[in-house]
Coordinates of C-alpha atoms and ligand atoms in Angstrom, one line a residue:
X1 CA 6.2 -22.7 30.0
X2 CA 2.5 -22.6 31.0
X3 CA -0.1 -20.6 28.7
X4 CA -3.6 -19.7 29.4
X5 CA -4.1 -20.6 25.9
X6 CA -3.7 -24.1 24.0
X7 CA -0.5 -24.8 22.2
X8 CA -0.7 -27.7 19.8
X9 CA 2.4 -28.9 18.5
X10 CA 2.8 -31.0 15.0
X11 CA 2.5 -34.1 16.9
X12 CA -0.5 -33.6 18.8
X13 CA -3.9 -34.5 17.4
X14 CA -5.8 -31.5 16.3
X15 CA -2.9 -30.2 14.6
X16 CA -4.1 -29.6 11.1
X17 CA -7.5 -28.6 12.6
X18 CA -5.5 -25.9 14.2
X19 CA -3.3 -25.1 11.4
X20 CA -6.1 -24.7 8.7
X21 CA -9.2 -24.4 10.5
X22 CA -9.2 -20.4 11.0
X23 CA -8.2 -20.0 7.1
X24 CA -10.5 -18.5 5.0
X25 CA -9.2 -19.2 1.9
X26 CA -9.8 -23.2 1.6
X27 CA -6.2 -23.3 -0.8
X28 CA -4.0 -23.7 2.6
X29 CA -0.3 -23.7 1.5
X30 CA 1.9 -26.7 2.4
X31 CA 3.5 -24.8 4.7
X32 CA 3.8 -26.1 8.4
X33 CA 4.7 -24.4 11.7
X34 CA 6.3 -26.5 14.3
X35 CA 3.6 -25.3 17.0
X36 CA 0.5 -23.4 17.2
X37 CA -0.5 -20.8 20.2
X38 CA -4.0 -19.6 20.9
X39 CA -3.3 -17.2 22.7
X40 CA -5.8 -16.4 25.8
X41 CA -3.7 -13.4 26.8
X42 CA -1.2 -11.2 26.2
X43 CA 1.1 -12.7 29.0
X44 CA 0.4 -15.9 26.6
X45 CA 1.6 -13.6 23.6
X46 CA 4.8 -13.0 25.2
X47 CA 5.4 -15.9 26.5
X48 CA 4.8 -17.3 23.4
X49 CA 7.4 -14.9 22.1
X50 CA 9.6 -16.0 24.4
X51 CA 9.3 -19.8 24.2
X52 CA 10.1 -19.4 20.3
X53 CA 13.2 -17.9 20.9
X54 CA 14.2 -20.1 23.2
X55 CA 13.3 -23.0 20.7
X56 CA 15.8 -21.7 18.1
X57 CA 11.7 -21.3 16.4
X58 CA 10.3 -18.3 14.3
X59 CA 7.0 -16.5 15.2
X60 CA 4.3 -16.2 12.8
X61 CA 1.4 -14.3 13.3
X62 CA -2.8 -15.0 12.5
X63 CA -5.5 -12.9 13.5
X64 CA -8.5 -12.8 11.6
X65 CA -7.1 -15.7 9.4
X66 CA -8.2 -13.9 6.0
X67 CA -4.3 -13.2 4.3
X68 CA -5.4 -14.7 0.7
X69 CA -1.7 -16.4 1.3
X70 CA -2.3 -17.5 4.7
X71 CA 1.3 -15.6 5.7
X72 CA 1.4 -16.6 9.5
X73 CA 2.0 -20.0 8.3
X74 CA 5.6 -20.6 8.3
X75 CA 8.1 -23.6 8.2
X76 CA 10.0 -23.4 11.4
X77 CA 7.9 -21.3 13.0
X78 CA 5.8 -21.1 16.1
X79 CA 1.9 -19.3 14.6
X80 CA 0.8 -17.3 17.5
X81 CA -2.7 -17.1 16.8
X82 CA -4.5 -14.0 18.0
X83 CA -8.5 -15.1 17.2
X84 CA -9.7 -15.4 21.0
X85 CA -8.5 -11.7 21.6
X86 CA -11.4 -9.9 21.0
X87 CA -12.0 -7.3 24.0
X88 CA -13.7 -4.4 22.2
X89 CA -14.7 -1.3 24.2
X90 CA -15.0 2.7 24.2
X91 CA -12.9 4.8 25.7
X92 CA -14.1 7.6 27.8
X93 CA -14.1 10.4 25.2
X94 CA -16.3 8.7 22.8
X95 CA -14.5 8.4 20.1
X96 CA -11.2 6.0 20.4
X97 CA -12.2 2.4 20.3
X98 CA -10.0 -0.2 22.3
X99 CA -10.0 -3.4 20.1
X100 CA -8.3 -6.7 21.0
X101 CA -6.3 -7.9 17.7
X102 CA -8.9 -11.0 16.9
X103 CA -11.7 -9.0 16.5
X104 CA -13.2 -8.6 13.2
X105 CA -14.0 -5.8 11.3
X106 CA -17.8 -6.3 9.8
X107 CA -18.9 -9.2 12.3
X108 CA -17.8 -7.2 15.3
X109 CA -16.3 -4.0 15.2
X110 CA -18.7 -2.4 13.0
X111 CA -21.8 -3.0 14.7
X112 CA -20.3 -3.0 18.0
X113 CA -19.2 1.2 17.0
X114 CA -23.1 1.8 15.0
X115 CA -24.5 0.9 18.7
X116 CA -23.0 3.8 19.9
X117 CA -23.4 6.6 17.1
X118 CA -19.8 5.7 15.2
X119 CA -17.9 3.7 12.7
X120 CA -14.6 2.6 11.5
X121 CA -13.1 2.3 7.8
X122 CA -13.2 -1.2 8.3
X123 CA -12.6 -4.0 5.5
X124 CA -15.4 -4.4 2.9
X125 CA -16.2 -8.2 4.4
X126 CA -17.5 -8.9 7.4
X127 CA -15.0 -12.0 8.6
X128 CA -11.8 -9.8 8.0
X129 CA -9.7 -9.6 10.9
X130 CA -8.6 -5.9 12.3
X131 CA -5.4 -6.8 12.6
X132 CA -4.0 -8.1 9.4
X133 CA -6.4 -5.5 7.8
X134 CA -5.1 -2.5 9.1
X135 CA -1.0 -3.7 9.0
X136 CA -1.3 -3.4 5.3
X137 CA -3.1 -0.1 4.9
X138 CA -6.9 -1.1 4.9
X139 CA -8.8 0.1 2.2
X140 CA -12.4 0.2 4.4
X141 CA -16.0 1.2 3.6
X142 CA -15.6 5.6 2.8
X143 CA -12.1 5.2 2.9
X144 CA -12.1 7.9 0.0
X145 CA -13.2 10.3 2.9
X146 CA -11.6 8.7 6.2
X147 CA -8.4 7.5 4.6
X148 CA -6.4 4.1 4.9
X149 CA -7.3 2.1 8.4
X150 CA -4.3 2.6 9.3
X151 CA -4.2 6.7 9.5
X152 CA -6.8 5.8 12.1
X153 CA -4.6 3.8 14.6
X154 CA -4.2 6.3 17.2
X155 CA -1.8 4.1 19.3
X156 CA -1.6 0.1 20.0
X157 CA 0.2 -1.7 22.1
X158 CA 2.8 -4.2 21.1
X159 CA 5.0 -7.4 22.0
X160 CA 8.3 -6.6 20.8
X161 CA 10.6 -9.7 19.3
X162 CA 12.2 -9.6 23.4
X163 CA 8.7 -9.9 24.8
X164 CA 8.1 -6.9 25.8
X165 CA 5.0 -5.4 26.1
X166 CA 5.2 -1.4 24.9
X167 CA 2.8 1.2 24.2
X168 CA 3.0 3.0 20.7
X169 CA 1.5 6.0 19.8
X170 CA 2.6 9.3 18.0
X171 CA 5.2 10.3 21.0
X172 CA 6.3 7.3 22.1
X173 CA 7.7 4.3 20.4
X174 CA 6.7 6.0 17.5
X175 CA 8.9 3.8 14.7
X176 CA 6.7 0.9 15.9
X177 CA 3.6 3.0 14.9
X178 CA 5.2 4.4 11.9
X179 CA 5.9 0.9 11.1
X180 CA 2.8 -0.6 11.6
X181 CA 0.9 2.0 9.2
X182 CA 1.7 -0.3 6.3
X183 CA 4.5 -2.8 6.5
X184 CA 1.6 -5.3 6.6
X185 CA 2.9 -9.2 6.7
X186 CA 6.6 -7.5 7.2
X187 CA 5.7 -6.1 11.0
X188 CA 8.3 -6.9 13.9
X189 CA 6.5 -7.5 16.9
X190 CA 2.7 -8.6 17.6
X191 CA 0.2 -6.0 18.1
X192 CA -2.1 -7.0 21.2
X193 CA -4.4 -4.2 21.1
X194 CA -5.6 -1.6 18.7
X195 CA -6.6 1.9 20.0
X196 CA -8.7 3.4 17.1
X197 CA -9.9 6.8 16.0
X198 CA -13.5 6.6 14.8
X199 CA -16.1 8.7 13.0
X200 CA -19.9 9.9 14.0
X201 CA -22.2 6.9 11.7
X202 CA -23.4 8.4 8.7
X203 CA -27.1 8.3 9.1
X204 CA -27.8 7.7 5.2
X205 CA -25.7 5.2 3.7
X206 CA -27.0 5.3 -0.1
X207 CA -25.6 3.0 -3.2
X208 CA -26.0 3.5 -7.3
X209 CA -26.0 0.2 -9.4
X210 CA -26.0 0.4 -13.3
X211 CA -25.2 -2.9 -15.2
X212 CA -23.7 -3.0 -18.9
X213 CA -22.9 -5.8 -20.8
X214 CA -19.3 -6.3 -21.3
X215 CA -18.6 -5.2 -24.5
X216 CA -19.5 -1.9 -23.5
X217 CA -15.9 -2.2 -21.5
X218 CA -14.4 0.8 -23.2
X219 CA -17.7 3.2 -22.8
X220 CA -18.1 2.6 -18.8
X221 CA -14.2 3.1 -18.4
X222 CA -13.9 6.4 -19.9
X223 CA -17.8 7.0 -17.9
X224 CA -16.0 6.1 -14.8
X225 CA -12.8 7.7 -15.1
X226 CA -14.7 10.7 -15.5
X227 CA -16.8 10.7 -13.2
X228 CA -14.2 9.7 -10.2
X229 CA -12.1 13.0 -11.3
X230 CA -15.0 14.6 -10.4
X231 CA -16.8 13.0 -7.5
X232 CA -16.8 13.9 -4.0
X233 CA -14.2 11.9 -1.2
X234 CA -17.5 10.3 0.2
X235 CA -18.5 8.7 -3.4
X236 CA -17.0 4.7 -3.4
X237 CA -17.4 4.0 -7.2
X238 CA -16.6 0.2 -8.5
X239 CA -16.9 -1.2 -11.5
X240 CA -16.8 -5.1 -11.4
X241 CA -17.2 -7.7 -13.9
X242 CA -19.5 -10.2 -12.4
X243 CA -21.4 -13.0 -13.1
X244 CA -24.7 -12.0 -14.4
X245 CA -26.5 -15.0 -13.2
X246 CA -25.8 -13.9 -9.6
X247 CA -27.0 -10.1 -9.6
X248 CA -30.3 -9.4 -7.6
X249 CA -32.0 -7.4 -9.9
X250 CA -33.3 -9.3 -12.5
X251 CA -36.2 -11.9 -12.7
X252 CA -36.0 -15.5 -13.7
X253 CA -34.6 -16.1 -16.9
X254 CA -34.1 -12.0 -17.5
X255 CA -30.7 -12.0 -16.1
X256 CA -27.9 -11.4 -18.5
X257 CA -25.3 -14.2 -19.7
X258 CA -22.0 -14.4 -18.9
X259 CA -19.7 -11.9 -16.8
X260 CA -20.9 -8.5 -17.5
X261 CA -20.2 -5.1 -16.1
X262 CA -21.9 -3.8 -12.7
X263 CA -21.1 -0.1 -11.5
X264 CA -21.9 -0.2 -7.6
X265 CA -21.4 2.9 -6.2
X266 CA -21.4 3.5 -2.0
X267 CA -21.9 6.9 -0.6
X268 CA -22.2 6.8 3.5
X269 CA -23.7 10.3 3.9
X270 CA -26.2 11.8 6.5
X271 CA -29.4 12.9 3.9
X272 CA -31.2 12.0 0.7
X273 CA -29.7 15.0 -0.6
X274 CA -26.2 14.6 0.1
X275 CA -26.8 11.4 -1.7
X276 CA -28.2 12.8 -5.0
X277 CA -25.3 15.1 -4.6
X278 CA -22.8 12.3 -4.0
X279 CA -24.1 10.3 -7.1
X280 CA -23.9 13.4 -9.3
X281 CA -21.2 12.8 -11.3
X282 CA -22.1 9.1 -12.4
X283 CA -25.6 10.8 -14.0
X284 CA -24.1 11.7 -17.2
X285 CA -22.6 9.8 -19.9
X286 CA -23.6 8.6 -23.3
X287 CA -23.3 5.1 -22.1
X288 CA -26.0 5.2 -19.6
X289 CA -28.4 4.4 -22.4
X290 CA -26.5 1.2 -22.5
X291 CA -27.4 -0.1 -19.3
X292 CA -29.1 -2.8 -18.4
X293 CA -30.4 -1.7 -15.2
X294 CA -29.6 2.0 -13.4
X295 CA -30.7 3.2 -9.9
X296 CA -28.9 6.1 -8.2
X297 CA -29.1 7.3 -4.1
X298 CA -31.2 4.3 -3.1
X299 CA -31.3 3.8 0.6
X300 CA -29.1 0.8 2.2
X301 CA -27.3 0.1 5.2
X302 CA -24.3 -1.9 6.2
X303 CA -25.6 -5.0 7.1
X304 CA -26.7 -5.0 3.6
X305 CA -23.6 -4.5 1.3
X306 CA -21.7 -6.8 4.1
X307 CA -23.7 -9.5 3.0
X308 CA -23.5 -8.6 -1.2
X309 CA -19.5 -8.9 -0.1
X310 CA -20.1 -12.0 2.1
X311 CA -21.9 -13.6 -1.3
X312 CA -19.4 -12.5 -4.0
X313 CA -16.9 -14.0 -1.7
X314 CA -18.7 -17.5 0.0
X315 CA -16.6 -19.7 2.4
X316 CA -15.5 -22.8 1.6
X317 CA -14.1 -22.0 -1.7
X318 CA -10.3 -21.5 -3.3
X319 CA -8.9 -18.2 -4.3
X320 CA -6.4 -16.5 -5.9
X321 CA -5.8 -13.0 -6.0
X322 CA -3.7 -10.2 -7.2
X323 CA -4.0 -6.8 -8.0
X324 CA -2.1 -3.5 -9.3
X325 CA -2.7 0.1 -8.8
X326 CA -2.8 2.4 -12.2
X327 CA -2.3 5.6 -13.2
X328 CA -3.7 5.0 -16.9
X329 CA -6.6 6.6 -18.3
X330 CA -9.6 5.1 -19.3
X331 CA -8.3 4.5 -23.0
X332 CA -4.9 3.4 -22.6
X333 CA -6.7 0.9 -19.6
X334 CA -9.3 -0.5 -21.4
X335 CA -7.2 -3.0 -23.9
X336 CA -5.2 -4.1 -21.0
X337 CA -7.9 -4.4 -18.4
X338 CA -10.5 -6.6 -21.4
X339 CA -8.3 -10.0 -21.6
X340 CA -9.1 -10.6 -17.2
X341 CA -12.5 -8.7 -17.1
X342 CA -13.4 -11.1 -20.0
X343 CA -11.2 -14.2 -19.6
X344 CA -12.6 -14.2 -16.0
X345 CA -12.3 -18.5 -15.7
X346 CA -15.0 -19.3 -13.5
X347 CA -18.3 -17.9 -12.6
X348 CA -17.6 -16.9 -9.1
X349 CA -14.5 -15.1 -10.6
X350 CA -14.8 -11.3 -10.0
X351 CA -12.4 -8.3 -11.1
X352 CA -12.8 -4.4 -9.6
X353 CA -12.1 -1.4 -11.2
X354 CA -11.8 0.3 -8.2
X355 CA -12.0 4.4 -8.4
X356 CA -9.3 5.8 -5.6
X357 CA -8.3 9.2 -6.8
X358 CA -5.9 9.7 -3.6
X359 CA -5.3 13.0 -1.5
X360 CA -1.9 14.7 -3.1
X361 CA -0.8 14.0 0.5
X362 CA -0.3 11.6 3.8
X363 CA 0.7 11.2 6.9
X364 CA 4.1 10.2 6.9
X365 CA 3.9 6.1 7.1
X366 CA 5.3 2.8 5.7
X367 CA 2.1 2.7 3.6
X368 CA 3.3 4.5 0.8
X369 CA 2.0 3.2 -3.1
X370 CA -1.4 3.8 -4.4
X371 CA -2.6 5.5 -7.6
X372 CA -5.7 6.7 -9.5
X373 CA -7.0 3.1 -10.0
X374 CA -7.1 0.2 -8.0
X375 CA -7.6 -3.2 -10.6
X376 CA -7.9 -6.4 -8.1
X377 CA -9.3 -9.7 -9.3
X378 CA -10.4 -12.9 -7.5
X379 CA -10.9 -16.5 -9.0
X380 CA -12.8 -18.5 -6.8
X381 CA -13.6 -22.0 -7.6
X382 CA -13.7 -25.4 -5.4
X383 CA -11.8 -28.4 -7.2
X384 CA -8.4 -28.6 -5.7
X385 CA -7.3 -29.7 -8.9
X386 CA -7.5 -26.8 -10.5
X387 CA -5.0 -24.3 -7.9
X388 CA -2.4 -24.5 -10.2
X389 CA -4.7 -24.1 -13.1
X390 CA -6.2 -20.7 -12.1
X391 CA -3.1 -19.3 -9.9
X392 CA -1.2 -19.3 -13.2
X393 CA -3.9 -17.6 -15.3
X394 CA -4.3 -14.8 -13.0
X395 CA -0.4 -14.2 -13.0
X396 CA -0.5 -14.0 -16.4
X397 CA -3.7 -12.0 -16.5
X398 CA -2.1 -9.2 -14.1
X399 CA 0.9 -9.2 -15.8
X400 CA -0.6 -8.0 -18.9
X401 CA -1.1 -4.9 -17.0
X402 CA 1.8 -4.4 -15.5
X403 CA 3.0 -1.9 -18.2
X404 CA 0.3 0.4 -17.0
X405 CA 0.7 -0.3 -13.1
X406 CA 2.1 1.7 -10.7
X407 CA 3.2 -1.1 -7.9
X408 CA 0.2 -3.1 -5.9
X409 CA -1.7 -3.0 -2.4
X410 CA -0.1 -5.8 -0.3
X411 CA -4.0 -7.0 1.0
X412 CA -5.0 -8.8 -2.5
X413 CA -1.4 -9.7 -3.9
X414 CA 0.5 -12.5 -3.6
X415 CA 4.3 -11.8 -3.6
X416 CA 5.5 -15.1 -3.8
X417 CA 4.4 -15.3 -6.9
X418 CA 4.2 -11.9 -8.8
X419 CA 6.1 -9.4 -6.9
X420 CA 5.3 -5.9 -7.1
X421 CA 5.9 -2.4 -5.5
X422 CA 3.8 -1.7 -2.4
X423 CA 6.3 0.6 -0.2
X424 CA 8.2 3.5 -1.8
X425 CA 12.2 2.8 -2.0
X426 CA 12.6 5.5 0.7
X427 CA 9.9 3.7 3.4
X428 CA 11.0 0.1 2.2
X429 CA 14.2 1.3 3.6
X430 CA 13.6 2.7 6.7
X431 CA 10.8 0.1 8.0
X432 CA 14.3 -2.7 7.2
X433 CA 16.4 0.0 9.4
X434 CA 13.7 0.0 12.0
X435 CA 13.4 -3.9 11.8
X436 CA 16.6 -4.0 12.6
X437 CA 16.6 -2.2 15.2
X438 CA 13.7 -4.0 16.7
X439 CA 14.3 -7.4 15.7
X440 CA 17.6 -7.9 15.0
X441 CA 17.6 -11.4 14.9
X442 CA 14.7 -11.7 12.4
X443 CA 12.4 -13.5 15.0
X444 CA 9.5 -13.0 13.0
X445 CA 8.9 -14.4 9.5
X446 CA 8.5 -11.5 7.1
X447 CA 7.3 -11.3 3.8
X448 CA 7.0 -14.3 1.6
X449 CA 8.8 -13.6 -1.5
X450 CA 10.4 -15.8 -4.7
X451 CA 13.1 -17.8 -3.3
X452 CA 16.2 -15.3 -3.1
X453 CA 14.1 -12.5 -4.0
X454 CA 12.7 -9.2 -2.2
X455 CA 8.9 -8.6 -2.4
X456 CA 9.4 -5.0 -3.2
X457 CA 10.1 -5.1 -6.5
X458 CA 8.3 -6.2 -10.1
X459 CA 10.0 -9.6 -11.2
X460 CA 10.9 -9.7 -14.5
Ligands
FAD1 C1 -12.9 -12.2 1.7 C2 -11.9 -11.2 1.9 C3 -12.2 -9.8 1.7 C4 -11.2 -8.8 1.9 N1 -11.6 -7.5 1.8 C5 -10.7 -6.6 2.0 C6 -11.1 -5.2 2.0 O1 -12.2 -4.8 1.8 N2 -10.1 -4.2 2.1 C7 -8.8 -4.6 2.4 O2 -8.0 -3.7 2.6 N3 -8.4 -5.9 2.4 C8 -9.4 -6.9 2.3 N4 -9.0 -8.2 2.3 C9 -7.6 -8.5 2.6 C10 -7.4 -8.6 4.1 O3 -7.6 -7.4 4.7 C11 -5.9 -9.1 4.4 O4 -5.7 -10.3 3.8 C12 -5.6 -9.0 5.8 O5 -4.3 -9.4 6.0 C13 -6.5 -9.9 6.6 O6 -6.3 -9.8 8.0 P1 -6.5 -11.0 9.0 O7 -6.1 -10.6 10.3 O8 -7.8 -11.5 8.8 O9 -5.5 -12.1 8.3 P2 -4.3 -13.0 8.9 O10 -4.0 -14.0 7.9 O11 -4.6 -13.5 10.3 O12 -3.1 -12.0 9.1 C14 -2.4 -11.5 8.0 C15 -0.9 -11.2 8.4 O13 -1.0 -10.0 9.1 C16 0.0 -10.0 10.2 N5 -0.7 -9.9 11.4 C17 -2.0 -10.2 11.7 N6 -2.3 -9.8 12.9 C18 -1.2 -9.3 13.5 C19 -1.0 -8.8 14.8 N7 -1.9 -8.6 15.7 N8 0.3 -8.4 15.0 C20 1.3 -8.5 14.1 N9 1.1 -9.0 12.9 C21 -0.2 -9.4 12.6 C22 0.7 -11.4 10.1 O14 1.9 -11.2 9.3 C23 -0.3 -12.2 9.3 O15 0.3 -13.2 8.5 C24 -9.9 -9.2 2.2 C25 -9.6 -10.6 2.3 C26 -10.5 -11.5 2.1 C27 -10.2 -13.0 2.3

């Protein structure tokens, strides 16, 4: 089998290089794929495909290389890695943008579409890949007013588990595209190329920042919850608990001590005024006289808040993450969310409140659990050491809120270890019925999940 590509196999030199190397998250799992593909093209893709079968292998799949569980990397496997696919173009009407499956979303993408007048929901850091991104959902920049990523994926085309190469859209194929809106690490086939709807650039993209100290938790909940039921779709309101040390708006030796509270709010609009209007709702509230620092529709742009993410979460490091979407309100919240936003074990550990307020309704798609609230939280620290260590405490952080949650967002979770919710019973069902249609020898690897276990469900 000849590839335009490179495949390395376990015995070659430059195998761990090519096993860890595209990884953001420096905690790669001991997990170890027989051979890995860069694929140069999609007739590598499916030959790749093909080559697998015929080697009694798996496939995994990597694209941007940003899954907090590196999930391409299997045992048995062969990782087809999707990192030099990154055509990127506009189709003739404007609007749909043509995106190989390595591009990313911040570092390309984005500035690739604000050239030309337009954006994308894309992922909140610029290194995130498209492709992984979007499987799962994608909760992107305005994606209060532009939806999931995935509602945007006007059609792709896909390598099916017999190496086929099939286009996907609404009328044709359309269980592959159904599929695809959601099923996330659990997808069938490899998607070779993206064909995306995007949106005219909003010409004024404004941000709010108020900073509390923590133990005003309680206050800038029930602030926030009430502001989010009444805010605008184009208002992105989170509340983080953050190191203090590390926020930009204090001089030396002013900034506060500890992880405390830090409201930054997004609002991509086209005018100053749509911006005061935007920020309304977050202008009232006895805690305000609390804070630490406020500033409300202050001018920024994307290249900005790409690099805030890009600092909160630096390279090089180890993470764990997990997260749970909730339903509770801002009092019955509070004592659960306290022990991680306080407890936080490191200072480059960071926890979201995340305001989501959803649409009563969606498309029809695998992506299928969200709530009110989105609660995620990241420990980042550097000592290998210490992976157990921290792993464990965010488990047992989360879990303290699972009698509030309402089932988790596949991007920041890690199944393997807590297992949660993320499909409804009813779409968890029919993306297995359409897997097995598709794949019905279970050529690619799935989701990772407690030995015996299914990943759709809360352990415990
Ligand atoms: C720093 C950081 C910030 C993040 N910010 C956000 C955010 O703002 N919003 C959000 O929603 N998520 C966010 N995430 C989560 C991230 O979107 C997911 O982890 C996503 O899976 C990353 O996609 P990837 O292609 O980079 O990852 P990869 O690890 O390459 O891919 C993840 C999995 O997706 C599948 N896959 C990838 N490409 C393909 C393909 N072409 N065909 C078939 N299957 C494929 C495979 O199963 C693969 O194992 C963030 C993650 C990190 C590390």
């Amino acid at each position: 089998m000849t590839f335009h590509g490179t495949i390395v196999w376990r015995c070659d030199d430059g195998y761990e290089d090519a096993r860890c190397g595209p990884i953001f998250n420096e905690r790669v799992p001991d997990r170890h794929p027989d051979a890995i593909l860069f694929a140069e093209s999609i007739a590598d893709v499916q030959a790749g495909v093909r080559l697998a079968r015929e080697r009694g292998l798996r496939v995994g799949v990597r694209s941007g290389g940003h899954s907090w569980g590196a999930w391409g990397l299997r045992d048995g496997a062969l990782l087809v890695d999707l990192s030099r696919l990154t055509e990127l173009s506009l189709a003739e009407d404007g609007e749909t943008a043509i995106v190989g499956p390595g591009v990313r979303g911040g570092l390309q993408l984005a500035p690739f579409l604000r050239q030309r007048g337009r954006a994308f929901p894309g992922g909140h850091c610029p290194r995130v890949g498209v492709s992984g991104y979007i499987l799962q959902g994608g909760q992107g920049w305005n994606g209060r007013k532009w939806g999931w990523a995935c509602e945007s994926v006007v059609a792709m085309d896909v390598v099916t588990a017999d190496g086929e190469l099939v286009h996907a859209s609404e009328n044709e194929n359309s269980d592959l595209l159904w599929a695809a809106r959601g099923a996330g690490p659990g997808y069938f086939a490899v998607v070779v190329r993206w064909y995306l709807r995007t949106y005219p650039a909003p010409r004024f993209p404004a941000q709010a920042n108020y900073v509390f100290p923590m133990e005003r938790l309680d206050e800038v909940l029930r602030w926030a919850h009430d502001a989010l039921a009444r805010a605008g779709p184009e208002l992105e309101p989170v509340v983080a608990a953050a190191w203090g040390g590390a926020l930009p708006w204090f001089g030396p030796g002013e900034a506060p001590d500890g992880h405390v509270l830090v409201m930054h709010a997004t609002a991509l609009v086209d005018s100053q005024e749509e911006a005061v209007a935007a920020f309304a709702p977050l202008a009232r509230g006895a805690v305000l006289e609390h804070a630490l620092h406020r500033e409300s529709a202050v001018p920024t742009d994307m290249d900005e808040e790409y690099a805030v993410q890009a600092v909160m979460n630096p390279e090089g490091h180890r993470y764990a993450a997990d997260c749970i979407w909730t339903n509770a309100t801002a009092e019955e919240l509070a004592p659960r969310l306290r022990p991680l936003f306080e407890g936080l074990p490191t200072e480059k550990a960071f926890a979201i409140w995340y305001g989501w307020n959803p649409p009563a309704t969606r498309p029809d798609m695998a992506f299928s659990v969200e709530a009110n609230v989105y609660v995620a939280a990241y420990v980042v620290w550097e000592d290998a050491a210490d992976d157990e260590r921290w792993a464990s405490w965010l488990t047992g952080a989360m879990r303290g809120l699972e009698p509030v949650g309402a089932g988790a967002y596949t991007g920041d979770s890690d199944f393997a270890r807590r297992p949660e919710r993320f499909l409804s019973d009813a779409a968890f069902e029919r993306l297995e019925e359409i897997r097995s249609a598709r794949d019905p020898e279970r050529l690619f690897v799935g989701y990772l999940a407690p030995p015996g276990g299914t990943p759709n469900v809360r352990s415990g």
